Amino acid sequence: MTTTHKNSNNALVKLVDINKIFFTDEVETQALNAINLSIDKGEYLSISGPSGCGKSTLLSLLGLLDTSSNGQYNLAGHDVSDLSRDERARIRNKEIGFIFQSFNLISDLSVEDNVALPLTYRSDLSRKDVDTLVKASLEKVDMAHRANHFPSQLSGGQQQRVAIARAIAGSPSIILADEPTGNLDSKNAQIVMNILDTLHRDGVTICMVTHDPSSAARASRMIEVFDGKIVADKLTNNESAIAV
Amino acid sequence: MSFWIDIKYAARLLLKKPIFSLTSILIVAVGLGLTVYTYSLLNNLVFKPLVLNGDTPIYAIEAEYDHNHLSRRPADPFDLNRIKRDIDVVDDIGFSQDGTALFQDIEGKSGTVKFNASYVSWNIFEFSSTQPMLGRGFNVEDQQKGAEPVVVLSFEVWRDYFDRNEQVVDTLLTVEGEKMRVIGVMPQGYAFPSVAQTWLLLPPNFIDPVERSRTSVFGFMKLKAGVDFSTFEQELARITPLIIQDIPEDFEWRVSDNGNFLRALPYKEAAITQYYSIFIAMFIVVFLILLLACINIGNLLLARVNERIKEVAIRVALGIPRARLVWQMLWESIFLCTIGGFFALLLAGWGLDITNDIFTQAYAVNDQKPFWWELSLDANAIIVLIMTIVAMILITGLIPAWRALTGDFNAILRDGTRGALGKKAARATKALVISEILLSCVVLVIATILLYTSYSAAHADYGVETDNRITARLELPILAYPMNRADPEEQQRESGFKRSKFYYQLKEKMEALPNIEGVAFMSEFPGTGGGTSFFEIEGRAAQAYNENPFSNNEMVSQDSWRVVGMLIVSGRDFDYRDVEAGMLSIIVNESIANEFFPDGDAVGKRVRRVSSRGEGDWNTIIGVVSDTFHGSAMRSSSASYNSYHVFDAFAPTRINVAVHYSGRQALAEQALTQTIIEIDSSVAAFHVQTYDALIYQPMMLVTAVSKIFLLCGVVAVFLAASGIYAMAANGVTQRTQEIGVRRALGATDSMVMRLFMKQAMIQLTLGLLLGLGMSLWVIDLMTDTMVMNEISYYIGFIAVPALIIVMVVVATYIPTRRVVLMEPSNALHHD
């Protein structure tokens, strides 16, 4: 593995010897093999690799959407390896924001309600707090004027912007983006990437899976995954992507 | 060629999932089978006009229906003739009275045999375009005054009692105590107007009376060719007020309490008036089951399309024409519905055979089954089946076809769907779930209420003892025991005593036998009869006659109570004092005594009958007997208030007899028959059966219908459970990705479960409210003629919704829990 990245003692995310094995119809597939990874606060990390290399699996593990077969995972100083389902859900809700390739907005809910959705799962926010955070979030992605529309009334780029607003509304510790521009044309892809750049400049930690080299180059650090292993881990020369 | 490929592909898909296919075929078969069965039943019994050998439908024309006694009422032939004369569109009217005819010494065998007899106008056979197969029918000369009495036999009587002897024509038989010449034998199966086994002529003054009288007949009518029935109805409505105007005061009783006078309706419908609302309720329930079946199949096919949506998307990408795509979706429906339809035909045929057996059994004792009550699958039923199959194909096939046409195939082809369920699809699923709940609720509530009601009625306590009791109907021949209401009162009393003398002789002789405990006579025994009229208590008259209480009234012999297990609670039984001229005594039951004379002083008080026609004579209460219930517990004409008169001075020519025996029933029956012959061989005893059978026989038809509702209920539970589960599971499956998204955003398992359960409860509440509302409406239709058991309402309106709630909760919980237990990443990537 090629690495030029320094391991930090103040890592927001720390994966130690993570393995993930899938069992399907008696066939064993090792999706991830002895992954060791640290992500510092404020870093902008891209993960790339060929199809089926395990990058989406890695992102799922990072997002506590899946559990590793073994290994240790620390997030914001807490060992989250063996948490219960409800505890994982609470951490996802508070610490992690997701941006998916296919947007994954809920079609029955308006833009406003989609963005508010993760906030409604918290018991510490009043209705007024939620409304304030939603409004702020939508303004950041320039979608406040479409708050009462439904996803089916929006273009792909607009939907992804709403998804970003949803991801950042609760000020999570880290944003996990899985091919955020995969379903977008170049113009909208550019808009979305610019938003991510802005978020990063504002101190948000971003971890992005992408096929697109130009999107990957926007990150401050690039990881390559191949056959379930990290084969390269290097800083980019992207001056705009400066770790905070 | 392409159709053939699609057909083979559809067949292959169905064969790949045999359980799904068999379940679907079963659902279709049951739904369609019930539909065809019910259609055939109702078509034969009610809707298909009675046409006989002509091409013009036959209508009944008679007096307004008696809703108090749930019985048809004959009309004055004077009025019917005016209808024929004054309404131009009437082609012909004939008259009939159904009764019995006592034949003595048939073929040299001693004893009297009773046959159903129709006393008719001479034109009956021309009217029905059917001539005797032997001899001749009636002609106008036969009905003239002084003509030789003649009789026509049915094929069945000729076959069973005269050994198909062709020489019977032109012989003389003793019928009703007088010699009559047999002039003809009708073809097999002919029993017009309804249940006739023999035909005799009405007296001439019945056919063409010159003035009004108390004579009453039922009319059968044909309209001129091409005339619509509604035209006749308008004419009848026009002429009725004119007729009513001309009715003198003495005959105002002909006009019903609600001001109606005559009614005309399709002939078959007239015969089942009291059951009409039940049949309509049955039709509604079966239609709902068919809808349930359609929704179930549609949903199952929809779920399959969702499973194959990517394949469909690929076909669209390859350029499949829309029409071809729709046809591909339809082929599976076509297969399922056609195969199911075939089995439906078998099921319906089997059901009709069973129903024919039930009818035969129900009327085995009294031979009162109308001749058109022979059920079979005819061409119309096949047409209905084909049309229903086509409708079912369209409904069940178009649901998945709509899904196939409206999918966002770009998104599907790229990478899964755009997040969760589309709004339209979500709305459609919700509507289907609510419909499923609504339909299930209606069918189950009605089935439960009817079943429990008929079960309760069958096991009700009628206040009598029925063990070791047989009953029979006795008929005294009119010539030997004349009864003429036109005679002076003294003469009427004399002939009444003659009749009661026979009855008391029979009682005395039978009670002398060692195996006979007692003999009683009643106009109707408890558990049968029914029908009420208003009565006034002396000193407590209501302002209007119909604000007084009402009771059932029967005629009884002396010393009847012990025979049927009733008790004299206070006062005394009828005796010689009560048959003196001018003595009008009455016995009431405990309910009347307790309700209206709570101080226990009923004996000695006076009551009288009141109606729109005036007041009857005052009767003195001489005794109180234990409570009984006349009529079935299910009929609205039944009564728990009962009063009794002794029949001695006015004994009827027809009466019911109950015999309490010990030992073998057959010996008791034999004793009855023998004793009658010994006293007077011209008297007939028929409808001999146990007391239990007497009570339950009138309920057999409704009990049979209730069993059909039971079947409907079982089918509905199966369809409801499978349908609601499939619907809910399908709905959850379609929202798997949404569940993944919610969980990714931090929703805990319980939050997701609560969300889905809450949404399910909203659909459930809506479906139940609509379903219960509709159930009430359908039940209300039936309560014209049926009394629903009170407890059945609790069971129906509480237990059934509870069952549906459990079904919906389970159907939502299980699939939701299954998805919630998935890893969020798997749910997110679910197609």
PDB file of C-alpha atoms in Angstrom, chain B residues 390-628:
ATOM      1  CA  VAL B 390     -63.352 -10.784 -18.452  1.00  0.00           C
ATOM      2  CA  ALA B 391     -64.025  -8.147 -15.803  1.00  0.00           C
ATOM      3  CA  MET B 392     -61.748  -9.931 -13.387  1.00  0.00           C
ATOM      4  CA  ILE B 393     -59.004 -10.168 -16.013  1.00  0.00           C
ATOM      5  CA  LEU B 394     -59.269  -6.479 -16.666  1.00  0.00           C
ATOM      6  CA  ILE B 395     -59.280  -5.491 -12.997  1.00  0.00           C
ATOM      7  CA  THR B 396     -56.535  -7.862 -11.920  1.00  0.00           C
ATOM      8  CA  GLY B 397     -54.471  -7.381 -15.060  1.00  0.00           C
ATOM      9  CA  LEU B 398     -54.760  -3.633 -15.359  1.00  0.00           C
ATOM     10  CA  ILE B 399     -53.396  -3.005 -11.873  1.00  0.00           C
ATOM     11  CA  PRO B 400     -49.989  -4.478 -12.695  1.00  0.00           C
ATOM     12  CA  ALA B 401     -50.209  -3.108 -16.249  1.00  0.00           C
ATOM     13  CA  TRP B 402     -50.675   0.387 -14.845  1.00  0.00           C
ATOM     14  CA  ARG B 403     -47.613  -0.166 -12.677  1.00  0.00           C
ATOM     15  CA  ALA B 404     -45.643  -1.356 -15.670  1.00  0.00           C
ATOM     16  CA  LEU B 405     -46.639   1.654 -17.748  1.00  0.00           C
ATOM     17  CA  THR B 406     -46.030   4.309 -15.117  1.00  0.00           C
ATOM     18  CA  GLY B 407     -42.644   3.195 -13.778  1.00  0.00           C
ATOM     19  CA  ASP B 408     -39.650   5.529 -14.046  1.00  0.00           C
ATOM     20  CA  PHE B 409     -37.574   3.152 -16.038  1.00  0.00           C
ATOM     21  CA  ASN B 410     -34.606   5.427 -16.441  1.00  0.00           C
ATOM     22  CA  ALA B 411     -34.075   5.491 -12.732  1.00  0.00           C
ATOM     23  CA  ILE B 412     -34.753   1.797 -12.441  1.00  0.00           C
ATOM     24  CA  LEU B 413     -32.230   0.964 -15.121  1.00  0.00           C
ATOM     25  CA  ARG B 414     -29.549   3.232 -13.705  1.00  0.00           C
ATOM     26  CA  ASP B 415     -29.561   2.153 -10.112  1.00  0.00           C
ATOM     27  CA  GLY B 416     -32.699   1.208  -8.288  1.00  0.00           C
ATOM     28  CA  THR B 417     -35.594   3.514  -7.797  1.00  0.00           C
ATOM     29  CA  ARG B 418     -35.581   7.132  -6.906  1.00  0.00           C
ATOM     30  CA  GLY B 419     -35.730   6.595  -3.213  1.00  0.00           C
ATOM     31  CA  ALA B 420     -38.926   5.164  -1.871  1.00  0.00           C
ATOM     32  CA  LEU B 421     -42.366   4.461  -3.277  1.00  0.00           C
ATOM     33  CA  GLY B 422     -43.769   6.992  -5.731  1.00  0.00           C
ATOM     34  CA  LYS B 423     -46.654   9.098  -4.489  1.00  0.00           C
ATOM     35  CA  LYS B 424     -49.167   7.658  -6.918  1.00  0.00           C
ATOM     36  CA  ALA B 425     -48.201   4.096  -6.156  1.00  0.00           C
ATOM     37  CA  ALA B 426     -48.318   4.829  -2.419  1.00  0.00           C
ATOM     38  CA  ARG B 427     -51.827   6.299  -2.740  1.00  0.00           C
ATOM     39  CA  ALA B 428     -52.971   3.331  -4.799  1.00  0.00           C
ATOM     40  CA  THR B 429     -51.622   0.883  -2.232  1.00  0.00           C
ATOM     41  CA  LYS B 430     -53.352   2.727   0.606  1.00  0.00           C
ATOM     42  CA  ALA B 431     -56.632   2.711  -1.317  1.00  0.00           C
ATOM     43  CA  LEU B 432     -56.311  -1.020  -1.910  1.00  0.00           C
ATOM     44  CA  VAL B 433     -55.636  -1.712   1.765  1.00  0.00           C
ATOM     45  CA  ILE B 434     -58.630   0.366   2.850  1.00  0.00           C
ATOM     46  CA  SER B 435     -60.827  -1.402   0.281  1.00  0.00           C
ATOM     47  CA  GLU B 436     -59.626  -4.778   1.486  1.00  0.00           C
ATOM     48  CA  ILE B 437     -60.483  -3.889   5.085  1.00  0.00           C
ATOM     49  CA  LEU B 438     -63.843  -2.380   4.147  1.00  0.00           C
ATOM     50  CA  LEU B 439     -64.973  -5.354   2.087  1.00  0.00           C
ATOM     51  CA  SER B 440     -63.759  -7.910   4.610  1.00  0.00           C
ATOM     52  CA  CYS B 441     -65.533  -6.047   7.382  1.00  0.00           C
ATOM     53  CA  VAL B 442     -68.881  -5.964   5.560  1.00  0.00           C
ATOM     54  CA  VAL B 443     -68.858  -9.604   4.564  1.00  0.00           C
ATOM     55  CA  LEU B 444     -67.713 -10.852   7.949  1.00  0.00           C
ATOM     56  CA  VAL B 445     -70.123  -8.689   9.955  1.00  0.00           C
ATOM     57  CA  ILE B 446     -73.138  -9.747   7.909  1.00  0.00           C
ATOM     58  CA  ALA B 447     -72.128 -13.398   7.857  1.00  0.00           C
ATOM     59  CA  THR B 448     -71.559 -13.402  11.610  1.00  0.00           C
ATOM     60  CA  ILE B 449     -74.853 -11.707  12.433  1.00  0.00           C
ATOM     61  CA  LEU B 450     -76.888 -13.954  10.166  1.00  0.00           C
ATOM     62  CA  LEU B 451     -75.206 -17.093  11.341  1.00  0.00           C
ATOM     63  CA  TYR B 452     -75.597 -16.351  15.002  1.00  0.00           C
ATOM     64  CA  THR B 453     -79.183 -15.255  14.475  1.00  0.00           C
ATOM     65  CA  SER B 454     -80.166 -18.434  12.674  1.00  0.00           C
ATOM     66  CA  TYR B 455     -78.233 -20.561  15.161  1.00  0.00           C
ATOM     67  CA  SER B 456     -80.044 -18.860  18.056  1.00  0.00           C
ATOM     68  CA  ALA B 457     -83.392 -19.233  16.347  1.00  0.00           C
ATOM     69  CA  ALA B 458     -82.740 -22.907  15.784  1.00  0.00           C
ATOM     70  CA  HIS B 459     -81.934 -23.363  19.460  1.00  0.00           C
ATOM     71  CA  ALA B 460     -84.395 -20.878  20.877  1.00  0.00           C
ATOM     72  CA  ASP B 461     -86.652 -21.780  23.757  1.00  0.00           C
ATOM     73  CA  TYR B 462     -90.170 -21.468  22.411  1.00  0.00           C
ATOM     74  CA  GLY B 463     -91.648 -22.214  25.793  1.00  0.00           C
ATOM     75  CA  VAL B 464     -92.880 -25.661  24.868  1.00  0.00           C
ATOM     76  CA  GLU B 465     -91.710 -29.225  25.184  1.00  0.00           C
ATOM     77  CA  THR B 466     -91.123 -30.917  21.888  1.00  0.00           C
ATOM     78  CA  ASP B 467     -89.761 -34.301  22.901  1.00  0.00           C
ATOM     79  CA  ASN B 468     -92.033 -37.194  22.011  1.00  0.00           C
ATOM     80  CA  ARG B 469     -94.465 -34.921  20.235  1.00  0.00           C
ATOM     81  CA  ILE B 470     -95.654 -35.273  16.675  1.00  0.00           C
ATOM     82  CA  THR B 471     -97.766 -32.759  14.842  1.00  0.00           C
ATOM     83  CA  ALA B 472     -99.982 -32.968  11.811  1.00  0.00           C
ATOM     84  CA  ARG B 473    -102.437 -30.863   9.884  1.00  0.00           C
ATOM     85  CA  LEU B 474    -106.015 -32.009   9.745  1.00  0.00           C
ATOM     86  CA  GLU B 475    -108.473 -31.014   7.096  1.00  0.00           C
ATOM     87  CA  LEU B 476    -112.195 -31.621   7.200  1.00  0.00           C
ATOM     88  CA  PRO B 477    -113.892 -31.945   3.806  1.00  0.00           C
ATOM     89  CA  ILE B 478    -115.952 -28.835   3.226  1.00  0.00           C
ATOM     90  CA  LEU B 479    -119.065 -30.646   2.019  1.00  0.00           C
ATOM     91  CA  ALA B 480    -119.341 -32.788   5.114  1.00  0.00           C
ATOM     92  CA  TYR B 481    -118.276 -29.995   7.426  1.00  0.00           C
ATOM     93  CA  PRO B 482    -119.538 -26.833   5.790  1.00  0.00           C
ATOM     94  CA  MET B 483    -118.311 -23.454   6.886  1.00  0.00           C
ATOM     95  CA  ASN B 484    -119.956 -20.373   5.525  1.00  0.00           C
ATOM     96  CA  ARG B 485    -119.361 -16.968   7.020  1.00  0.00           C
ATOM     97  CA  ALA B 486    -122.445 -15.680   5.287  1.00  0.00           C
ATOM     98  CA  ASP B 487    -124.657 -17.905   7.435  1.00  0.00           C
ATOM     99  CA  PRO B 488    -126.471 -16.519  10.505  1.00  0.00           C
ATOM    100  CA  GLU B 489    -124.456 -16.705  13.679  1.00  0.00           C
ATOM    101  CA  GLU B 490    -126.460 -19.497  15.186  1.00  0.00           C
ATOM    102  CA  GLN B 491    -125.956 -21.634  12.082  1.00  0.00           C
ATOM    103  CA  GLN B 492    -122.270 -20.865  12.129  1.00  0.00           C
ATOM    104  CA  ARG B 493    -122.053 -21.997  15.765  1.00  0.00           C
ATOM    105  CA  GLU B 494    -123.835 -25.211  14.915  1.00  0.00           C
ATOM    106  CA  SER B 495    -121.489 -26.078  12.088  1.00  0.00           C
ATOM    107  CA  GLY B 496    -118.589 -25.023  14.305  1.00  0.00           C
ATOM    108  CA  PHE B 497    -119.659 -27.459  16.986  1.00  0.00           C
ATOM    109  CA  LYS B 498    -119.912 -30.203  14.390  1.00  0.00           C
ATOM    110  CA  ARG B 499    -116.328 -29.619  13.412  1.00  0.00           C
ATOM    111  CA  SER B 500    -115.083 -29.376  16.995  1.00  0.00           C
ATOM    112  CA  LYS B 501    -117.007 -32.559  17.804  1.00  0.00           C
ATOM    113  CA  PHE B 502    -114.783 -34.407  15.361  1.00  0.00           C
ATOM    114  CA  TYR B 503    -111.695 -32.946  16.955  1.00  0.00           C
ATOM    115  CA  TYR B 504    -112.752 -33.792  20.520  1.00  0.00           C
ATOM    116  CA  GLN B 505    -113.758 -37.288  19.452  1.00  0.00           C
ATOM    117  CA  LEU B 506    -110.304 -37.763  17.991  1.00  0.00           C
ATOM    118  CA  LYS B 507    -108.760 -36.461  21.199  1.00  0.00           C
ATOM    119  CA  GLU B 508    -110.876 -38.719  23.412  1.00  0.00           C
ATOM    120  CA  LYS B 509    -110.287 -41.875  21.398  1.00  0.00           C
ATOM    121  CA  MET B 510    -106.559 -41.286  21.097  1.00  0.00           C
ATOM    122  CA  GLU B 511    -106.040 -40.434  24.750  1.00  0.00           C
ATOM    123  CA  ALA B 512    -107.649 -43.767  25.610  1.00  0.00           C
ATOM    124  CA  LEU B 513    -104.729 -45.516  23.934  1.00  0.00           C
ATOM    125  CA  PRO B 514    -101.906 -46.621  26.235  1.00  0.00           C
ATOM    126  CA  ASN B 515     -99.132 -44.898  24.266  1.00  0.00           C
ATOM    127  CA  ILE B 516    -100.853 -41.508  23.916  1.00  0.00           C
ATOM    128  CA  GLU B 517    -100.369 -39.007  26.737  1.00  0.00           C
ATOM    129  CA  GLY B 518    -102.373 -36.198  25.260  1.00  0.00           C
ATOM    130  CA  VAL B 519    -103.785 -34.585  22.142  1.00  0.00           C
ATOM    131  CA  ALA B 520    -104.111 -30.852  21.535  1.00  0.00           C
ATOM    132  CA  PHE B 521    -105.403 -28.671  18.743  1.00  0.00           C
ATOM    133  CA  MET B 522    -104.215 -25.190  17.881  1.00  0.00           C
ATOM    134  CA  SER B 523    -104.548 -22.970  14.844  1.00  0.00           C
ATOM    135  CA  GLU B 524    -100.750 -22.567  15.073  1.00  0.00           C
ATOM    136  CA  PHE B 525     -98.487 -24.128  17.664  1.00  0.00           C
ATOM    137  CA  PRO B 526     -95.767 -22.159  19.461  1.00  0.00           C
ATOM    138  CA  GLY B 527     -92.678 -21.857  17.289  1.00  0.00           C
ATOM    139  CA  THR B 528     -94.850 -21.445  14.204  1.00  0.00           C
ATOM    140  CA  GLY B 529     -97.425 -18.970  12.995  1.00  0.00           C
ATOM    141  CA  GLY B 530     -96.951 -15.442  14.136  1.00  0.00           C
ATOM    142  CA  GLY B 531     -98.414 -12.221  12.933  1.00  0.00           C
ATOM    143  CA  THR B 532     -99.971  -9.724  15.280  1.00  0.00           C
ATOM    144  CA  SER B 533    -102.921  -7.457  15.684  1.00  0.00           C
ATOM    145  CA  PHE B 534    -103.587  -4.619  18.075  1.00  0.00           C
ATOM    146  CA  PHE B 535    -105.586  -5.044  21.266  1.00  0.00           C
ATOM    147  CA  GLU B 536    -107.116  -2.543  23.614  1.00  0.00           C
ATOM    148  CA  ILE B 537    -107.310  -2.951  27.383  1.00  0.00           C
ATOM    149  CA  GLU B 538    -110.573  -1.810  28.892  1.00  0.00           C
ATOM    150  CA  GLY B 539    -110.131   1.610  30.385  1.00  0.00           C
ATOM    151  CA  ARG B 540    -106.734   2.099  28.813  1.00  0.00           C
ATOM    152  CA  ALA B 541    -107.431   2.736  25.157  1.00  0.00           C
ATOM    153  CA  ALA B 542    -104.696   4.547  23.239  1.00  0.00           C
ATOM    154  CA  GLN B 543    -105.574   7.572  21.131  1.00  0.00           C
ATOM    155  CA  ALA B 544    -105.037   5.763  17.860  1.00  0.00           C
ATOM    156  CA  TYR B 545    -105.707   2.082  17.386  1.00  0.00           C
ATOM    157  CA  ASN B 546    -102.154   1.395  16.331  1.00  0.00           C
ATOM    158  CA  GLU B 547    -100.748   2.899  19.522  1.00  0.00           C
ATOM    159  CA  ASN B 548    -102.228   0.009  21.481  1.00  0.00           C
ATOM    160  CA  PRO B 549    -100.117  -3.051  22.203  1.00  0.00           C
ATOM    161  CA  PHE B 550    -100.280  -5.945  19.768  1.00  0.00           C
ATOM    162  CA  SER B 551    -100.300  -9.675  20.184  1.00  0.00           C
ATOM    163  CA  ASN B 552    -100.535 -12.902  18.302  1.00  0.00           C
ATOM    164  CA  ASN B 553    -103.850 -14.702  18.607  1.00  0.00           C
ATOM    165  CA  GLU B 554    -104.549 -18.432  18.241  1.00  0.00           C
ATOM    166  CA  MET B 555    -107.505 -20.781  18.493  1.00  0.00           C
ATOM    167  CA  VAL B 556    -107.086 -23.751  20.791  1.00  0.00           C
ATOM    168  CA  SER B 557    -109.034 -26.716  22.078  1.00  0.00           C
ATOM    169  CA  GLN B 558    -109.741 -27.240  25.736  1.00  0.00           C
ATOM    170  CA  ASP B 559    -107.004 -29.058  27.634  1.00  0.00           C
ATOM    171  CA  SER B 560    -104.246 -28.188  25.163  1.00  0.00           C
ATOM    172  CA  TRP B 561    -101.605 -26.742  27.417  1.00  0.00           C
ATOM    173  CA  ARG B 562    -100.239 -29.841  29.106  1.00  0.00           C
ATOM    174  CA  VAL B 563     -99.813 -31.586  25.762  1.00  0.00           C
ATOM    175  CA  VAL B 564     -97.189 -29.066  24.626  1.00  0.00           C
ATOM    176  CA  GLY B 565     -95.715 -28.466  28.051  1.00  0.00           C
ATOM    177  CA  MET B 566     -97.354 -25.104  28.765  1.00  0.00           C
ATOM    178  CA  LEU B 567     -98.711 -24.295  32.236  1.00  0.00           C
ATOM    179  CA  ILE B 568    -101.751 -22.467  33.531  1.00  0.00           C
ATOM    180  CA  VAL B 569    -100.178 -19.867  35.754  1.00  0.00           C
ATOM    181  CA  SER B 570    -103.338 -18.315  37.113  1.00  0.00           C
ATOM    182  CA  GLY B 571    -107.030 -18.515  36.504  1.00  0.00           C
ATOM    183  CA  ARG B 572    -108.322 -21.557  34.663  1.00  0.00           C
ATOM    184  CA  ASP B 573    -108.379 -23.337  31.351  1.00  0.00           C
ATOM    185  CA  PHE B 574    -111.247 -23.083  28.886  1.00  0.00           C
ATOM    186  CA  ASP B 575    -114.210 -25.273  29.743  1.00  0.00           C
ATOM    187  CA  TYR B 576    -117.942 -25.699  28.976  1.00  0.00           C
ATOM    188  CA  ARG B 577    -118.705 -22.215  30.339  1.00  0.00           C
ATOM    189  CA  ASP B 578    -116.685 -20.618  27.633  1.00  0.00           C
ATOM    190  CA  VAL B 579    -118.638 -22.133  24.775  1.00  0.00           C
ATOM    191  CA  GLU B 580    -121.975 -20.689  25.829  1.00  0.00           C
ATOM    192  CA  ALA B 581    -123.467 -18.251  23.405  1.00  0.00           C
ATOM    193  CA  GLY B 582    -122.386 -14.691  24.087  1.00  0.00           C
ATOM    194  CA  MET B 583    -119.480 -15.829  26.260  1.00  0.00           C
ATOM    195  CA  LEU B 584    -116.268 -14.447  24.929  1.00  0.00           C
ATOM    196  CA  SER B 585    -113.328 -15.724  26.910  1.00  0.00           C
ATOM    197  CA  ILE B 586    -109.674 -15.236  26.325  1.00  0.00           C
ATOM    198  CA  ILE B 587    -106.495 -16.622  27.857  1.00  0.00           C
ATOM    199  CA  VAL B 588    -103.335 -14.523  27.719  1.00  0.00           C
ATOM    200  CA  ASN B 589     -99.726 -15.386  28.328  1.00  0.00           C
ATOM    201  CA  GLU B 590     -97.557 -14.310  31.243  1.00  0.00           C
ATOM    202  CA  SER B 591     -95.860 -11.512  29.348  1.00  0.00           C
ATOM    203  CA  ILE B 592     -99.159  -9.769  28.733  1.00  0.00           C
ATOM    204  CA  ALA B 593    -100.254 -10.329  32.328  1.00  0.00           C
ATOM    205  CA  ASN B 594     -96.974  -9.075  33.823  1.00  0.00           C
ATOM    206  CA  GLU B 595     -96.635  -6.125  31.510  1.00  0.00           C
ATOM    207  CA  PHE B 596    -100.178  -4.794  31.613  1.00  0.00           C
ATOM    208  CA  PHE B 597    -101.480  -6.175  34.903  1.00  0.00           C
ATOM    209  CA  PRO B 598     -98.424  -6.094  37.155  1.00  0.00           C
ATOM    210  CA  ASP B 599    -100.542  -6.397  40.290  1.00  0.00           C
ATOM    211  CA  GLY B 600    -101.403  -9.924  39.251  1.00  0.00           C
ATOM    212  CA  ASP B 601    -104.990  -9.148  38.504  1.00  0.00           C
ATOM    213  CA  ALA B 602    -105.225  -9.995  34.826  1.00  0.00           C
ATOM    214  CA  VAL B 603    -107.968 -12.549  35.368  1.00  0.00           C
ATOM    215  CA  GLY B 604    -111.310 -10.876  35.043  1.00  0.00           C
ATOM    216  CA  LYS B 605    -110.082  -7.942  32.988  1.00  0.00           C
ATOM    217  CA  ARG B 606    -111.342  -7.308  29.473  1.00  0.00           C
ATOM    218  CA  VAL B 607    -109.562  -6.738  26.189  1.00  0.00           C
ATOM    219  CA  ARG B 608    -110.657  -6.425  22.563  1.00  0.00           C
ATOM    220  CA  ARG B 609    -109.125  -6.375  19.094  1.00  0.00           C
ATOM    221  CA  VAL B 610    -108.817  -3.019  17.368  1.00  0.00           C
ATOM    222  CA  SER B 611    -107.826  -2.148  13.840  1.00  0.00           C
ATOM    223  CA  SER B 612    -108.360   0.476  11.207  1.00  0.00           C
ATOM    224  CA  ARG B 613    -111.695  -1.155  10.551  1.00  0.00           C
ATOM    225  CA  GLY B 614    -112.980  -0.708  14.074  1.00  0.00           C
ATOM    226  CA  GLU B 615    -113.223  -2.622  17.356  1.00  0.00           C
ATOM    227  CA  GLY B 616    -114.076  -6.227  18.061  1.00  0.00           C
ATOM    228  CA  ASP B 617    -116.091  -7.565  20.984  1.00  0.00           C
ATOM    229  CA  TRP B 618    -114.816  -7.389  24.550  1.00  0.00           C
ATOM    230  CA  ASN B 619    -113.227 -10.603  25.776  1.00  0.00           C
ATOM    231  CA  THR B 620    -112.801 -11.522  29.427  1.00  0.00           C
ATOM    232  CA  ILE B 621    -109.476 -12.888  30.578  1.00  0.00           C
ATOM    233  CA  ILE B 622    -110.141 -16.177  32.331  1.00  0.00           C
ATOM    234  CA  GLY B 623    -106.619 -17.478  32.648  1.00  0.00           C
ATOM    235  CA  VAL B 624    -102.908 -16.829  32.183  1.00  0.00           C
ATOM    236  CA  VAL B 625    -100.561 -19.397  30.633  1.00  0.00           C
ATOM    237  CA  SER B 626     -96.782 -19.644  30.563  1.00  0.00           C
ATOM    238  CA  ASP B 627     -94.925 -17.721  27.892  1.00  0.00           C
ATOM    239  CA  THR B 628     -94.333 -19.077  24.445  1.00  0.00           C
TER     240      THR B 628
END
